[in-house]
DNA sequence: TACCAGGCAACTT
DNA sequence: AAGTTGCATGGT
């Protein structure tokens, strides 16, 4: 299918730090999501996906008008003007709660390369085989049931480091029906955050990533090491960053944050 | 070698 | 309540 939209850039989405299963492939990307692996290619005024499933329209959040959001932020200050221009093709993907929660537990105090490699290993070892595209095999992110016999050491062997025990605990809690990530979407923002913060390995930052990328809550503002640099060097805010961000970047703090992250990380502040 | 990476849990004060 | 410290691991 072809999707025409000017706020839709594959490379920007792939490198914006929200998804770890977009693989550069020939002229475009192979994207693994929704138990599928498909080729996507950039066009001048949109993208082409080698698949007809309407799942992708939802996954890519095509019902939202990102230009109207950019228009809100680009007039707030010069840095946001540059950031929204630079990342005008970014969209917030609607991703799977379990995969996102596991992924962002792994992301803590880690770098994007290692996170990507750990997610790939987990999928190859424990997820369903999906298909082979141009000689490369693609695997689904494992479902909790497929991780039932995976030990703390097994997680460690996938390169997740000391976060192994957090992953193990999360899967155990899900299998024992202590938590149901797929039932949390009915909760209010604050109740959802409280439920997620109870999980080991999930703190304020990871929680904000999870609610933004998997629960369509766009006011969470994840503050990581890059965003800290932006807040300090650009906005001169060193203390009470959460409070400042919540106020200054509303009402789509999470989306604004994504522009700041993508731009700030690219221009390498300091 | 020391520091960093989409921070967090556990511990101390 | 607020501040400090250790943490796996590969890259620079």
PDB file of N, CA, C and O in Angstrom, chain A residues 32-58:
ATOM      1  N   UNK A  32       9.521  -4.859  11.731  1.00  0.00           N
ATOM      2  CA  UNK A  32       8.909  -6.003  12.395  1.00  0.00           C
ATOM      3  C   UNK A  32       7.956  -5.500  13.464  1.00  0.00           C
ATOM      4  O   UNK A  32       8.378  -4.831  14.414  1.00  0.00           O
ATOM      5  N   UNK A  33       6.680  -5.788  13.276  1.00  0.00           N
ATOM      6  CA  UNK A  33       5.652  -5.367  14.242  1.00  0.00           C
ATOM      7  C   UNK A  33       4.367  -6.120  13.923  1.00  0.00           C
ATOM      8  O   UNK A  33       4.181  -6.583  12.795  1.00  0.00           O
ATOM      9  N   UNK A  34       3.497  -6.237  14.903  1.00  0.00           N
ATOM     10  CA  UNK A  34       2.207  -6.882  14.673  1.00  0.00           C
ATOM     11  C   UNK A  34       2.318  -8.285  14.116  1.00  0.00           C
ATOM     12  O   UNK A  34       1.503  -8.697  13.297  1.00  0.00           O
ATOM     13  N   UNK A  35       3.309  -9.026  14.547  1.00  0.00           N
ATOM     14  CA  UNK A  35       3.550 -10.398  14.098  1.00  0.00           C
ATOM     15  C   UNK A  35       3.838 -10.481  12.605  1.00  0.00           C
ATOM     16  O   UNK A  35       3.580 -11.485  11.968  1.00  0.00           O
ATOM     17  N   UNK A  36       4.333  -9.377  12.058  1.00  0.00           N
ATOM     18  CA  UNK A  36       4.665  -9.340  10.639  1.00  0.00           C
ATOM     19  C   UNK A  36       6.024  -8.697  10.427  1.00  0.00           C
ATOM     20  O   UNK A  36       6.525  -7.989  11.295  1.00  0.00           O
ATOM     21  N   UNK A  37       6.591  -8.939   9.264  1.00  0.00           N
ATOM     22  CA  UNK A  37       7.808  -8.248   8.841  1.00  0.00           C
ATOM     23  C   UNK A  37       7.560  -7.784   7.413  1.00  0.00           C
ATOM     24  O   UNK A  37       7.236  -8.598   6.546  1.00  0.00           O
ATOM     25  N   UNK A  38       7.684  -6.483   7.191  1.00  0.00           N
ATOM     26  CA  UNK A  38       7.399  -5.949   5.853  1.00  0.00           C
ATOM     27  C   UNK A  38       8.464  -4.964   5.403  1.00  0.00           C
ATOM     28  O   UNK A  38       9.131  -4.321   6.224  1.00  0.00           O
ATOM     29  N   UNK A  39       8.585  -4.844   4.110  1.00  0.00           N
ATOM     30  CA  UNK A  39       9.479  -3.844   3.542  1.00  0.00           C
ATOM     31  C   UNK A  39       8.752  -2.523   3.433  1.00  0.00           C
ATOM     32  O   UNK A  39       7.583  -2.464   3.024  1.00  0.00           O
ATOM     33  N   UNK A  40       9.447  -1.453   3.792  1.00  0.00           N
ATOM     34  CA  UNK A  40       8.901  -0.107   3.608  1.00  0.00           C
ATOM     35  C   UNK A  40       9.913   0.717   2.826  1.00  0.00           C
ATOM     36  O   UNK A  40      11.114   0.558   3.000  1.00  0.00           O
ATOM     37  N   UNK A  41       9.386   1.580   1.966  1.00  0.00           N
ATOM     38  CA  UNK A  41      10.263   2.404   1.139  1.00  0.00           C
ATOM     39  C   UNK A  41       9.786   3.848   1.160  1.00  0.00           C
ATOM     40  O   UNK A  41       8.584   4.115   1.110  1.00  0.00           O
ATOM     41  N   UNK A  42      10.733   4.752   1.233  1.00  0.00           N
ATOM     42  CA  UNK A  42      10.384   6.179   1.281  1.00  0.00           C
ATOM     43  C   UNK A  42      10.036   6.697  -0.112  1.00  0.00           C
ATOM     44  O   UNK A  42      10.723   6.409  -1.086  1.00  0.00           O
ATOM     45  N   UNK A  43       8.960   7.487  -0.179  1.00  0.00           N
ATOM     46  CA  UNK A  43       8.619   8.199  -1.406  1.00  0.00           C
ATOM     47  C   UNK A  43       8.747   9.697  -1.127  1.00  0.00           C
ATOM     48  O   UNK A  43       8.950  10.102   0.015  1.00  0.00           O
ATOM     49  N   UNK A  44       8.615  10.500  -2.130  1.00  0.00           N
ATOM     50  CA  UNK A  44       8.722  11.953  -1.931  1.00  0.00           C
ATOM     51  C   UNK A  44       7.639  12.475  -1.006  1.00  0.00           C
ATOM     52  O   UNK A  44       7.883  13.342  -0.167  1.00  0.00           O
ATOM     53  N   UNK A  45       6.436  11.953  -1.170  1.00  0.00           N
ATOM     54  CA  UNK A  45       5.311  12.488  -0.414  1.00  0.00           C
ATOM     55  C   UNK A  45       4.630  11.416   0.427  1.00  0.00           C
ATOM     56  O   UNK A  45       3.428  11.422   0.614  1.00  0.00           O
ATOM     57  N   UNK A  46       5.436  10.463   0.916  1.00  0.00           N
ATOM     58  CA  UNK A  46       4.861   9.408   1.736  1.00  0.00           C
ATOM     59  C   UNK A  46       5.729   8.168   1.722  1.00  0.00           C
ATOM     60  O   UNK A  46       6.938   8.258   1.539  1.00  0.00           O
ATOM     61  N   UNK A  47       5.111   7.008   1.906  1.00  0.00           N
ATOM     62  CA  UNK A  47       5.877   5.760   1.898  1.00  0.00           C
ATOM     63  C   UNK A  47       5.110   4.679   1.141  1.00  0.00           C
ATOM     64  O   UNK A  47       3.907   4.796   0.903  1.00  0.00           O
ATOM     65  N   UNK A  48       5.849   3.631   0.787  1.00  0.00           N
ATOM     66  CA  UNK A  48       5.217   2.452   0.219  1.00  0.00           C
ATOM     67  C   UNK A  48       5.506   1.268   1.123  1.00  0.00           C
ATOM     68  O   UNK A  48       6.655   1.047   1.517  1.00  0.00           O
ATOM     69  N   UNK A  49       4.466   0.513   1.443  1.00  0.00           N
ATOM     70  CA  UNK A  49       4.609  -0.686   2.268  1.00  0.00           C
ATOM     71  C   UNK A  49       4.222  -1.894   1.425  1.00  0.00           C
ATOM     72  O   UNK A  49       3.177  -1.882   0.777  1.00  0.00           O
ATOM     73  N   UNK A  50       5.057  -2.917   1.452  1.00  0.00           N
ATOM     74  CA  UNK A  50       4.759  -4.119   0.664  1.00  0.00           C
ATOM     75  C   UNK A  50       3.805  -5.011   1.432  1.00  0.00           C
ATOM     76  O   UNK A  50       4.134  -6.146   1.803  1.00  0.00           O
ATOM     77  N   UNK A  51       2.620  -4.490   1.713  1.00  0.00           N
ATOM     78  CA  UNK A  51       1.606  -5.222   2.458  1.00  0.00           C
ATOM     79  C   UNK A  51       0.331  -4.391   2.397  1.00  0.00           C
ATOM     80  O   UNK A  51       0.402  -3.160   2.297  1.00  0.00           O
ATOM     81  N   UNK A  52      -0.813  -5.057   2.468  1.00  0.00           N
ATOM     82  CA  UNK A  52      -2.083  -4.321   2.363  1.00  0.00           C
ATOM     83  C   UNK A  52      -2.821  -4.237   3.687  1.00  0.00           C
ATOM     84  O   UNK A  52      -3.935  -3.721   3.749  1.00  0.00           O
ATOM     85  N   UNK A  53      -2.239  -4.755   4.755  1.00  0.00           N
ATOM     86  CA  UNK A  53      -2.918  -4.797   6.047  1.00  0.00           C
ATOM     87  C   UNK A  53      -3.086  -3.395   6.643  1.00  0.00           C
ATOM     88  O   UNK A  53      -2.112  -2.648   6.787  1.00  0.00           O
ATOM     89  N   UNK A  54      -4.324  -3.086   7.006  1.00  0.00           N
ATOM     90  CA  UNK A  54      -4.588  -1.773   7.601  1.00  0.00           C
ATOM     91  C   UNK A  54      -3.958  -1.605   8.978  1.00  0.00           C
ATOM     92  O   UNK A  54      -3.969  -0.503   9.538  1.00  0.00           O
ATOM     93  N   UNK A  55      -3.412  -2.695   9.498  1.00  0.00           N
ATOM     94  CA  UNK A  55      -2.679  -2.602  10.759  1.00  0.00           C
ATOM     95  C   UNK A  55      -1.646  -1.485  10.710  1.00  0.00           C
ATOM     96  O   UNK A  55      -1.458  -0.754  11.687  1.00  0.00           O
ATOM     97  N   UNK A  56      -0.994  -1.326   9.584  1.00  0.00           N
ATOM     98  CA  UNK A  56       0.093  -0.361   9.481  1.00  0.00           C
ATOM     99  C   UNK A  56      -0.381   1.068   9.615  1.00  0.00           C
ATOM    100  O   UNK A  56       0.355   1.932  10.085  1.00  0.00           O
ATOM    101  N   UNK A  57      -1.624   1.326   9.199  1.00  0.00           N
ATOM    102  CA  UNK A  57      -2.166   2.682   9.342  1.00  0.00           C
ATOM    103  C   UNK A  57      -2.295   3.042  10.816  1.00  0.00           C
ATOM    104  O   UNK A  57      -2.001   4.165  11.236  1.00  0.00           O
ATOM    105  N   UNK A  58      -2.727   2.050  11.595  1.00  0.00           N
ATOM    106  CA  UNK A  58      -2.864   2.267  13.030  1.00  0.00           C
ATOM    107  C   UNK A  58      -1.490   2.352  13.694  1.00  0.00           C
ATOM    108  O   UNK A  58      -1.222   3.259  14.486  1.00  0.00           O
TER     109      UNK A  58
END
